[in-house]
Coordinates of C-alpha atoms and ligand atoms in Angstrom, one line a residue:
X1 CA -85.5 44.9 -2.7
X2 CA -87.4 48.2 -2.8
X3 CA -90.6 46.1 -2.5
X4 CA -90.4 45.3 1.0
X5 CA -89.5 48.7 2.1
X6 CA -92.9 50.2 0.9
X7 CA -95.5 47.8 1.6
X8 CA -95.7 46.5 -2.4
X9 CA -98.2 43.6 -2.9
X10 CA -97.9 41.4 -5.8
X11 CA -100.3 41.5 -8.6
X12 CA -99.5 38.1 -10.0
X13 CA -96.8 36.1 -10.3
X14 CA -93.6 36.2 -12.1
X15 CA -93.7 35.1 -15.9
X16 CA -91.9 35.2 -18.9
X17 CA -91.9 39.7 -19.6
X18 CA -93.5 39.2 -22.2
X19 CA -97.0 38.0 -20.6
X20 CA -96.9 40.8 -18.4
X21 CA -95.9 43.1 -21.1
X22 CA -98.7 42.4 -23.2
X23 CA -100.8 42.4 -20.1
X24 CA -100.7 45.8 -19.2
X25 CA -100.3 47.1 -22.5
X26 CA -104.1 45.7 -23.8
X27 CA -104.9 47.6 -20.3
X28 CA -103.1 50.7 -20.9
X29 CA -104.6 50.9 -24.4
X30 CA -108.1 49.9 -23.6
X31 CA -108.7 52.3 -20.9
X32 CA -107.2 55.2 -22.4
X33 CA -107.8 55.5 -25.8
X34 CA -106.2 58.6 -27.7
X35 CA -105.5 60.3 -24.2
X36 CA -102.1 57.7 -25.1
X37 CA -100.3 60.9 -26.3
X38 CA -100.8 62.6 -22.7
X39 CA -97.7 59.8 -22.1
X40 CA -96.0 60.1 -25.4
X41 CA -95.6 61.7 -28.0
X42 CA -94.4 60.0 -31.7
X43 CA -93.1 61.5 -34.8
X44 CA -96.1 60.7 -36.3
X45 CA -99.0 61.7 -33.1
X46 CA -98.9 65.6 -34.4
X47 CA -96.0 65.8 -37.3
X48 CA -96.5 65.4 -40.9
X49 CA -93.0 64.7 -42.5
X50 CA -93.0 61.1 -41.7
X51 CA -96.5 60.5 -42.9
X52 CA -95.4 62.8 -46.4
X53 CA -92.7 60.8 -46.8
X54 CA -94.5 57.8 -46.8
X55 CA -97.2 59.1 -49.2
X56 CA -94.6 60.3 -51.5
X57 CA -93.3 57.0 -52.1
X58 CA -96.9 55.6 -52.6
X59 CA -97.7 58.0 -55.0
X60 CA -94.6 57.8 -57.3
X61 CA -95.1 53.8 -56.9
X62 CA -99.0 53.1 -57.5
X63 CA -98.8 55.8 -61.3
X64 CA -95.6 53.9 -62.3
X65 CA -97.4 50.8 -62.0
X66 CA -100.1 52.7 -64.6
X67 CA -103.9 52.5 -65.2
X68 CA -106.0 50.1 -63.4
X69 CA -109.0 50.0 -61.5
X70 CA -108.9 47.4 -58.4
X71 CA -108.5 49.3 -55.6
X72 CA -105.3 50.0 -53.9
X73 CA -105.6 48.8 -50.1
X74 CA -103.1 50.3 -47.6
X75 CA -103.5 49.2 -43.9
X76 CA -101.9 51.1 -40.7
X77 CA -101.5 48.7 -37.6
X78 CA -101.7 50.8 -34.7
X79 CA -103.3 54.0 -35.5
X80 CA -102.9 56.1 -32.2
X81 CA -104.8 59.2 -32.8
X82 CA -104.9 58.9 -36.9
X83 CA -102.8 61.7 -37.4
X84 CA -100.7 59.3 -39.8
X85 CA -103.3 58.1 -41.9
X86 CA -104.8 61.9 -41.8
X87 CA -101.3 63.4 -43.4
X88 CA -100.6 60.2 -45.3
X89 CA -104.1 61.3 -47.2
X90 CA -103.7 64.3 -48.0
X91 CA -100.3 64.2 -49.4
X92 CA -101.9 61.6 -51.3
X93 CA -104.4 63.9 -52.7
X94 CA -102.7 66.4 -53.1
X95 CA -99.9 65.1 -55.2
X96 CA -102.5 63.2 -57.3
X97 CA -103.6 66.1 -59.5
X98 CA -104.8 63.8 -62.4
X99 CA -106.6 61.7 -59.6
X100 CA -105.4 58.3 -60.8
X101 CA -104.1 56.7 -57.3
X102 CA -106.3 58.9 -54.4
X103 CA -109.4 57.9 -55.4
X104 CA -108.3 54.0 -55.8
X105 CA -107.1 54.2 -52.5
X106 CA -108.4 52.8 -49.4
X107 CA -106.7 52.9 -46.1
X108 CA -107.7 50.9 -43.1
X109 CA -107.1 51.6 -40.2
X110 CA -106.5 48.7 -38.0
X111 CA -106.5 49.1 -34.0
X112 CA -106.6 46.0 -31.0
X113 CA -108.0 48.9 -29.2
X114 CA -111.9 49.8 -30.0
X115 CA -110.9 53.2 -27.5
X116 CA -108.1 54.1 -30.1
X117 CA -110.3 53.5 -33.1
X118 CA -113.3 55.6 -31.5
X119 CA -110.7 58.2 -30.7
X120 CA -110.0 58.7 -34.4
X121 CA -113.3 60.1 -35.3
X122 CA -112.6 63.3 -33.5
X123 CA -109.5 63.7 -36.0
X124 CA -111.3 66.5 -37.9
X125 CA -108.0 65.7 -40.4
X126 CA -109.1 62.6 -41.1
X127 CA -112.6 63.0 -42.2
X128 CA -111.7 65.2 -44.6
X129 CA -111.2 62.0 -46.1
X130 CA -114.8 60.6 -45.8
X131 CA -115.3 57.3 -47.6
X132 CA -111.5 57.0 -48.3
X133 CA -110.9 55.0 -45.2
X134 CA -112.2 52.9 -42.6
X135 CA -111.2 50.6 -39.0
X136 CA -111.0 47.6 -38.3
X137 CA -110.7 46.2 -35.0
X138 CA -107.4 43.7 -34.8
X139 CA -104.7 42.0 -33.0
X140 CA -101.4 42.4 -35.1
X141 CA -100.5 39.6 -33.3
X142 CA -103.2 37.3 -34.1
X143 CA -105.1 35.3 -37.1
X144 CA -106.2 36.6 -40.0
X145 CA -109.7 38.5 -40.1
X146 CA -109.1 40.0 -43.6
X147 CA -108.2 38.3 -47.2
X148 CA -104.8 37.1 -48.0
X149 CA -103.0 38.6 -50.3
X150 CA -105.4 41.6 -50.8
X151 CA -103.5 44.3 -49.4
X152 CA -101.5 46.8 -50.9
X153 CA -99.4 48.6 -48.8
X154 CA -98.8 48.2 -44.7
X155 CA -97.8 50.5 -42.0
X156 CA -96.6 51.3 -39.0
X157 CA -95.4 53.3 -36.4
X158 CA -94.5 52.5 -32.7
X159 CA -96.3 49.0 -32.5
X160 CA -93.5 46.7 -32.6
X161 CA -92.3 47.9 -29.5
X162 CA -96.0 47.0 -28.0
X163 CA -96.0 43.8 -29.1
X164 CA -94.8 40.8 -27.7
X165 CA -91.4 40.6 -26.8
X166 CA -88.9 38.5 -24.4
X167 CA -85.2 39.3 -22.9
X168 CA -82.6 37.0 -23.4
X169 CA -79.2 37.0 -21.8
X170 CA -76.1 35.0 -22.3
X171 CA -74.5 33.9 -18.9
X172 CA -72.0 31.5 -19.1
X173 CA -72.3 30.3 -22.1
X174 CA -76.0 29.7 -20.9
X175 CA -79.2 31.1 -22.6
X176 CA -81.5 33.0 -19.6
X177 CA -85.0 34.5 -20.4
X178 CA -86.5 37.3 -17.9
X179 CA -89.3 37.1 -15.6
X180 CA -91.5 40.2 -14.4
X181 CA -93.8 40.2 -11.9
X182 CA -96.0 43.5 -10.9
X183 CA -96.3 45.0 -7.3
X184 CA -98.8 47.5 -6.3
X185 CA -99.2 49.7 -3.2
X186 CA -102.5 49.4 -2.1
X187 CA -102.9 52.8 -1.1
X188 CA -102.6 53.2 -4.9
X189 CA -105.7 51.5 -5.5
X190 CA -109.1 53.4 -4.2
X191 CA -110.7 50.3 -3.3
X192 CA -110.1 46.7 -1.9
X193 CA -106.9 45.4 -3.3
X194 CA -108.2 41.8 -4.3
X195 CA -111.2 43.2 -5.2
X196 CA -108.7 45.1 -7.6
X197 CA -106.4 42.4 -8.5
X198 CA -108.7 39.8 -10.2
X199 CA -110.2 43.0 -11.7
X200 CA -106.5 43.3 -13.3
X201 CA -105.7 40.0 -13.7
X202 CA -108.9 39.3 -15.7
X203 CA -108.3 43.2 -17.9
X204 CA -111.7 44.6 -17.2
X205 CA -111.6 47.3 -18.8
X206 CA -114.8 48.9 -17.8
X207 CA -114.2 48.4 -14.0
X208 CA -110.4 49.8 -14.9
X209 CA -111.3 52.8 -17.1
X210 CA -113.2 54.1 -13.8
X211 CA -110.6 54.2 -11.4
X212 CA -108.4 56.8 -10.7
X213 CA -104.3 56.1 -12.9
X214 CA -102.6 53.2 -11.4
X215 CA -100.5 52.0 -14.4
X216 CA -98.0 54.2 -13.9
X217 CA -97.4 53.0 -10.0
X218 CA -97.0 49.3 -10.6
X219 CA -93.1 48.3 -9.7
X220 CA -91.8 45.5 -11.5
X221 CA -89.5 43.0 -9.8
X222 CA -87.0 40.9 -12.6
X223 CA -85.3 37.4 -12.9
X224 CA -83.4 35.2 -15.1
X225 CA -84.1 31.7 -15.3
X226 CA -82.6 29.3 -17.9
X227 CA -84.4 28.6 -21.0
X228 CA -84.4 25.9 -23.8
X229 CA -85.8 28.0 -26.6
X230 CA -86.3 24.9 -29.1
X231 CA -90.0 25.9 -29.5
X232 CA -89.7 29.5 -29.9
X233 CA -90.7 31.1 -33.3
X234 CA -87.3 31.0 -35.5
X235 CA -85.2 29.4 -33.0
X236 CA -82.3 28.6 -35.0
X237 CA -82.0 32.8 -36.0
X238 CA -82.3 34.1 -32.4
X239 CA -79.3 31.3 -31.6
X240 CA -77.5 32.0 -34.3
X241 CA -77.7 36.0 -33.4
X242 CA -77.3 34.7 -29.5
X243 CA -73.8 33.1 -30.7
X244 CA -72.7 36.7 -31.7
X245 CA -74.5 38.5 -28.3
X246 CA -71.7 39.5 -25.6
X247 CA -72.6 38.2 -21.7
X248 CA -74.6 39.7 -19.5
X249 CA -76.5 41.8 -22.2
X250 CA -80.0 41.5 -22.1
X251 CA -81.2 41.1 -26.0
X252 CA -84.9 41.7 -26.6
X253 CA -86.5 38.9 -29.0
X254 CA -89.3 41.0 -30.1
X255 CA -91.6 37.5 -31.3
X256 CA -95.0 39.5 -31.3
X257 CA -93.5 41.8 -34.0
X258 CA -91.9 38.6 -35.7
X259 CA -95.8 37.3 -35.6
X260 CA -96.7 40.9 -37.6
X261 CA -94.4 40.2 -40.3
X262 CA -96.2 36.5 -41.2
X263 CA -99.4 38.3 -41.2
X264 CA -98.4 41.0 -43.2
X265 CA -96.6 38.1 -45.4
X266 CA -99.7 36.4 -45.8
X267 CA -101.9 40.0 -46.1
X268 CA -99.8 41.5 -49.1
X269 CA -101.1 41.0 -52.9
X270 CA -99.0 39.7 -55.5
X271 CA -97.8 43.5 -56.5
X272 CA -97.6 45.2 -53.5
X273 CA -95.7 47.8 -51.7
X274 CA -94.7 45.8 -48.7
X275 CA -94.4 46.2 -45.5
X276 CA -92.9 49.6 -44.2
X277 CA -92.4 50.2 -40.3
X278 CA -90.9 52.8 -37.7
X279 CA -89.9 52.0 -33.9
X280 CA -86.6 52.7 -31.7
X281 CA -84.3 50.5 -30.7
X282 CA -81.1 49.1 -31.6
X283 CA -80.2 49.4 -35.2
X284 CA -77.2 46.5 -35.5
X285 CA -75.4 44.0 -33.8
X286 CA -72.6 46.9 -32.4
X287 CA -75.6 48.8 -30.3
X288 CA -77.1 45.2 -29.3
X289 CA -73.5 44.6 -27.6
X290 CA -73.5 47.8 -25.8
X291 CA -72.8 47.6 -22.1
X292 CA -75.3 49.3 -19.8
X293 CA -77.4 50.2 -22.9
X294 CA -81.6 50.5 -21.9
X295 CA -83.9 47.5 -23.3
X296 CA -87.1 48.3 -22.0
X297 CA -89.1 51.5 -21.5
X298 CA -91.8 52.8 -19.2
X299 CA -94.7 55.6 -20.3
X300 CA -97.7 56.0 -17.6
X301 CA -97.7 52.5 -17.2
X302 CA -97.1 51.3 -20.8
X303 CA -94.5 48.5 -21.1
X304 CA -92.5 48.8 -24.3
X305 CA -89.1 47.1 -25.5
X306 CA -86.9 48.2 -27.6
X307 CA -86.6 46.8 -31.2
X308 CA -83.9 44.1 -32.4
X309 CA -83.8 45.7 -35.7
X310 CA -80.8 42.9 -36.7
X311 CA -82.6 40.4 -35.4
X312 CA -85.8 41.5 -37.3
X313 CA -84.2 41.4 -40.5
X314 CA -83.3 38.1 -40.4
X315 CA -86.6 36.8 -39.2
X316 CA -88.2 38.6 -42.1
X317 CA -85.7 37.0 -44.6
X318 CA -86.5 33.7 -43.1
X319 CA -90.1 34.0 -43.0
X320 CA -90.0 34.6 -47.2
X321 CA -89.9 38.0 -47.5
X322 CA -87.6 38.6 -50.9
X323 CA -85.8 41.9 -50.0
X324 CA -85.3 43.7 -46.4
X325 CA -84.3 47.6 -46.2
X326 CA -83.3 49.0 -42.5
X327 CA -82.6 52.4 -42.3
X328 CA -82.3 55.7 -39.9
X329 CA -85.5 56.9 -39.7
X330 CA -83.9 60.6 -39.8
X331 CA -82.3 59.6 -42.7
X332 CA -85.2 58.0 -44.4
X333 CA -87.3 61.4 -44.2
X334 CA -84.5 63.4 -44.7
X335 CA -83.6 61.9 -47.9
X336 CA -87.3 62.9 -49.3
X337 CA -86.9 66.3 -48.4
X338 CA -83.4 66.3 -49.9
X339 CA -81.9 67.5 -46.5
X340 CA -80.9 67.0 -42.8
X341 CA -83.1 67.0 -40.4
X342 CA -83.4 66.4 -36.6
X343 CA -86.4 66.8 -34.3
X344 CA -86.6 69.9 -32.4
X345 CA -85.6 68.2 -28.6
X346 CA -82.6 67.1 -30.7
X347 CA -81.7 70.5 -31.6
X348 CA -82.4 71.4 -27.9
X349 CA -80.1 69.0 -26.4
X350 CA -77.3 70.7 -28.0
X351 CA -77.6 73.8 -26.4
X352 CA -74.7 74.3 -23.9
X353 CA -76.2 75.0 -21.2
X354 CA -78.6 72.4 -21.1
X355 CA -77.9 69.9 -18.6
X356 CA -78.0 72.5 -15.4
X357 CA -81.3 74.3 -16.6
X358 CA -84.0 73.6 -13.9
X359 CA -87.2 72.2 -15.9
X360 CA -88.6 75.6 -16.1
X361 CA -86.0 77.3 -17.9
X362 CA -85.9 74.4 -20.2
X363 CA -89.4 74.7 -21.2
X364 CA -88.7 78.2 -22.0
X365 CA -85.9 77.6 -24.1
X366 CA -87.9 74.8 -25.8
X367 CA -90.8 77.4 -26.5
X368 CA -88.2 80.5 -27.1
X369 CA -86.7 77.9 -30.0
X370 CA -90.8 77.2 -31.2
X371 CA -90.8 80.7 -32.0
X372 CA -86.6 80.9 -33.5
X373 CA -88.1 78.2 -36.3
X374 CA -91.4 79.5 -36.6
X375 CA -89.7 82.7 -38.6
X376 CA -88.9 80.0 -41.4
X377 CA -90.8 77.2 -40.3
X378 CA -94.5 76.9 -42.4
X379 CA -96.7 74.0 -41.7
X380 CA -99.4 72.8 -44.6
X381 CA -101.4 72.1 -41.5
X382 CA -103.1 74.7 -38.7
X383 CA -103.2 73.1 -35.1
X384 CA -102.1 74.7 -31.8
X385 CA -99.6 73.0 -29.9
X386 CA -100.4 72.6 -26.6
X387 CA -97.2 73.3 -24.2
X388 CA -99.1 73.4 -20.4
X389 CA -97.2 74.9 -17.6
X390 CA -95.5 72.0 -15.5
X391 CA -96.5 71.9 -11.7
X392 CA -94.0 73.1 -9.6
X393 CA -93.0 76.2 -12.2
X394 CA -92.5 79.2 -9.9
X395 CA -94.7 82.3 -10.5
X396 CA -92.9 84.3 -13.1
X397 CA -91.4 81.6 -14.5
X398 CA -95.0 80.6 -15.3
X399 CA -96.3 83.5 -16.4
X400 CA -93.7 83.6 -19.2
X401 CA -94.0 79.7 -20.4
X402 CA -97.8 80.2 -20.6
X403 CA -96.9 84.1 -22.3
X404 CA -94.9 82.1 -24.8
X405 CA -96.8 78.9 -25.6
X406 CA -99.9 81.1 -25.7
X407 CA -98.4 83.0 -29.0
X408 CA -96.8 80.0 -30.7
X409 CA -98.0 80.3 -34.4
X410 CA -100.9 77.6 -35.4
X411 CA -98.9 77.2 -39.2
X412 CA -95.5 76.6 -36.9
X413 CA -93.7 73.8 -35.9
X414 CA -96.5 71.2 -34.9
X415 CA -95.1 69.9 -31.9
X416 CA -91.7 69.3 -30.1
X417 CA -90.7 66.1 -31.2
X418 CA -91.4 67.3 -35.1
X419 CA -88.5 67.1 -37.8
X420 CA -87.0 70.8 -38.8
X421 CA -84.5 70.4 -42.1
X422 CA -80.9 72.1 -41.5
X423 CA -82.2 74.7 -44.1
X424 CA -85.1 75.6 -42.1
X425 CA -82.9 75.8 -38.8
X426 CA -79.7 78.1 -40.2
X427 CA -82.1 80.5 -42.0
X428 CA -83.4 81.6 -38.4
X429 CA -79.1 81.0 -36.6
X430 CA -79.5 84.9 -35.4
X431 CA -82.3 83.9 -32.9
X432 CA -80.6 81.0 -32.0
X433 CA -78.2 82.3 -31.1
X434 CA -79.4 85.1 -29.2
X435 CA -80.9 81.8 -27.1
X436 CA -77.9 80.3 -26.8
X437 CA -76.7 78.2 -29.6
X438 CA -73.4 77.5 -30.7
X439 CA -73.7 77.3 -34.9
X440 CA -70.7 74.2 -34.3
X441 CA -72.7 72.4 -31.4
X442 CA -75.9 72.5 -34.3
X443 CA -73.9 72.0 -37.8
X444 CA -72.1 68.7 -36.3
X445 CA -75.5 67.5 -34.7
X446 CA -77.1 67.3 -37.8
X447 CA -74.2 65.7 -39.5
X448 CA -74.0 63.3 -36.5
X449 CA -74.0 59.5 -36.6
X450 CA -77.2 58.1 -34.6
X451 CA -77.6 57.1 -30.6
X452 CA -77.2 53.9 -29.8
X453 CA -81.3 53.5 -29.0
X454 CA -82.3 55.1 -32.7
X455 CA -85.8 55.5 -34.1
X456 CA -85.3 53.2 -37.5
X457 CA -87.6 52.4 -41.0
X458 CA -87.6 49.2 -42.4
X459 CA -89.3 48.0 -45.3
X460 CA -90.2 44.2 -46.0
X461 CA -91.4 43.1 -48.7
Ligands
SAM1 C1 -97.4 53.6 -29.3 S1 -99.0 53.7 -30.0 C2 -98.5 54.4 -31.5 C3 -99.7 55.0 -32.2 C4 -99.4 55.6 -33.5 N1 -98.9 54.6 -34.5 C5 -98.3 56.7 -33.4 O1 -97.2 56.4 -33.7 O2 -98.7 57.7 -32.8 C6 -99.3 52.0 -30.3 C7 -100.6 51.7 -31.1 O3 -100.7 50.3 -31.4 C8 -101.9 49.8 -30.9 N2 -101.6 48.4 -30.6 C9 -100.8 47.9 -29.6 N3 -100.7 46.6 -29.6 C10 -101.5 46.2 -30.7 C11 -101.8 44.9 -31.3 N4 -101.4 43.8 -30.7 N5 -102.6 44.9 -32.3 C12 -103.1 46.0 -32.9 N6 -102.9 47.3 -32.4 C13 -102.0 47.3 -31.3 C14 -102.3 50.6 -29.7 O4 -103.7 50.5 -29.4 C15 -101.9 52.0 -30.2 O5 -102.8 52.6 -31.1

């Protein structure tokens, strides 16, 4: 076990993955605040299609519904930076010429982390939108702090994934749920190391937030151990999904997102527009039974699983809700815009040479194909994106990536994970080329069926 090799202490002991998940999530979140997207990035932390889309169909909803004057509440869970809720307003108002839905609406943003909800008031985006929204500090998770059935519409994008979750495996016949338990280098840690731990083990966040990243260096050790599941939340659907699960497979039972939909159950008004969410993971039962296929993901020190979209959908039909959509995200925006799309480290990954670049050339081509879509490419919105010179670039290589990041245009492509439509792509197929693109290796990417970890919508309501 690579443990013993370096001198790993443990920082607790093992427990079901989800405890420890959950664990170092509330810690990750709570000392960082919006510095999250250092880590990550999402397709809604800096894009606007996603966000768009979702107004679009909030629009054309709330005016065929007609005149009234109660207000119409829509809740995010799991605002990030706000960049969502900013975009998501101001397609709003800007589709609602006669200003019969924008000024009904109220959006709440709704955060476990008071960091993350701070973080928001810098989003000069956002408060353009004075007295149209507000936060509210809450666990997804947990009980209700707001009125049932007053809410309108709910959102979200890259929670599920946070929340709660266990692994189950089939072995034998046999059901087997996964332990974690955390190691630590004490060289990591600036200070005395069980000084340290009960300042981990009891989350203080203050003390935390104060001492230099260790998130990111904790190793975690697994184990199965056989399970009766008889009191776990819709016990009867994860068995019956279980019964179709191949051996050896770990399947993640995502139960804090399962505890989101009762809430959100509970939280939506008689005429509402459900519940609409957006995470990765695997989409039906064929990726759930792929060998060797990831369940589980590391950022800085952020646990996440993946999402049991299959499983997901049956939960909500068994928790009440009356109708269930699942689709490709990709496809979902795509269909608003009346095109393909992909995201622009999509279209990168097709280029041929790709996979024996060294990092610095690939940051070049990922800037040099900025620029390619930026001839067609116009955002509503004016922001600079950011692309810092990795360490370890040699000199000229550096000089070039900063050359090229440093002229990317502000009404361009907002970041690198944004969607570009095949339209917007082909117009500019010249400079593409002239980077290295095949127009085959593109045209059959954007036709192509997903991966088997795919970012997915689904709507409940
Ligand atoms: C991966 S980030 C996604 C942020 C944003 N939705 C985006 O896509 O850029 C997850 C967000 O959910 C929040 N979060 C995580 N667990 C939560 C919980 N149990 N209740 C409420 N918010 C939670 C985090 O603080 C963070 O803002």
């Amino acid at each position: 076990m690579t443990h013993h090799s370096r001198n790993f202490l443990p920082l607790g002991d093992f427990k079901p993955a989800d405890q420890w998940q959950t664990h170092v999530n509330s810690i990750f979140y709570g000392i960082q605040g919006p510095g999250i997207h250092d880590h990550f990035q999402t397709y809604v932390s800096r894009d606007h299609r996603l966000a768009h889309a979702l107004a679009e169909d909030f629009f054309a909803v709330a005016r065929a519904q007609g005149p009234a004057s109660s207000p119409l509440i829509v809740q995010e869970w799991g605002v990030g930076n706000g960049n969502l809720a900013a975009c998501f307003l101001a397609r709003l108002r800007e589709l609602d010429g006669e200003g019969k839905v924008y000024p009904r609406t109220r959006y709440v943003l709704c955060d476990y982390s008071r960091e993350i909800l701070d973080g928001t008031r810098v989003n000069a985006l956002l408060q353009e939108h004075a007295g149209r929204f507000s936060a509210a500090l809450m666990d997804a998770e947990g009980t209700d702090c707001f009125k049932p059935r007053s809410v309108c519409k709910i959102l979200s994008n890259e929670i599920w994934d946070d929340l709660a979750a266990k692994a189950l495996l089939k072995h034998d016949g046999l059901l087997l749920e996964e332990y974690l338990q955390p190691f630590l280098e004490p060289a990591a840690v600036d200070m005395d190391f069980e000084e340290f731990r009960t300042l981990f083990l009891n989350r203080d966040l203050d003390a935390l937030k104060k001492l230099p990243p260790f998130l990111h260096a904790i190793h975690w050790e697994r184990s199965y151990q056989r399970v009766d599941i008889g009191d776990w939340p819709y016990a009867g659907t994860i068995r019956s999904l279980m019964d179709r699960a191949e051996e050896d497979i770990p399947i993640p039972v995502n139960i804090g997102a399962f505890a989101a939909l009762e809430r959100a159950l509970r939280l939506l008004a008689g005429e509402n527009q459900g519940y609409c969410g957006f995470d990765y993971g695997m989409f039906s039962m064929r990726e759930l039974n792929e060998a060797g296929r990831p369940y589980f993901n590391l950022y800085g020190g952020q646990y996440t699983f993946m999402v049991n979209f299959e499983l997901l959908a049956e939960v909500g039909k068994a928790a009440g809700f009356k109708t269930v959509e699942k689709d490709y995200q990709r496809r979902y925006v795509g269909q608003r815009l009346g095109e393909n799309l992909l995201s622009v480290v999509e279209i990168v990954r097709t280029h041929p040479r790709i996979a024996e670049m060294p990092p610095w050339d690939r940051d070049a081509l990922m800037l040099g194909t900025l620029h390619a879509l930026n001839g067609t490419y116009k955002s509503p919105y004016k922001r600079i994106l950011e692309y810092p010179v990795a360490p370890g670039t040699p000199k000229k290589q550096r000089k070039e990536i900063a050359r090229l990041a440093g002229t990317l245009n502000p009404r361009g492509v907002p970041d690198t994970v944004a969607y570009v439509t095949a339209s917007e792509t082909f117009a500019v197929l010249k400079q593409l080329q002239r980077l290295g693109y095949r127009e085959r290796d593109l045209r059959r990417t954007f036709e192509d069926p997903e991966q088997t970890i795919a970012f997915v919508y689904m709507k409940f309501q």
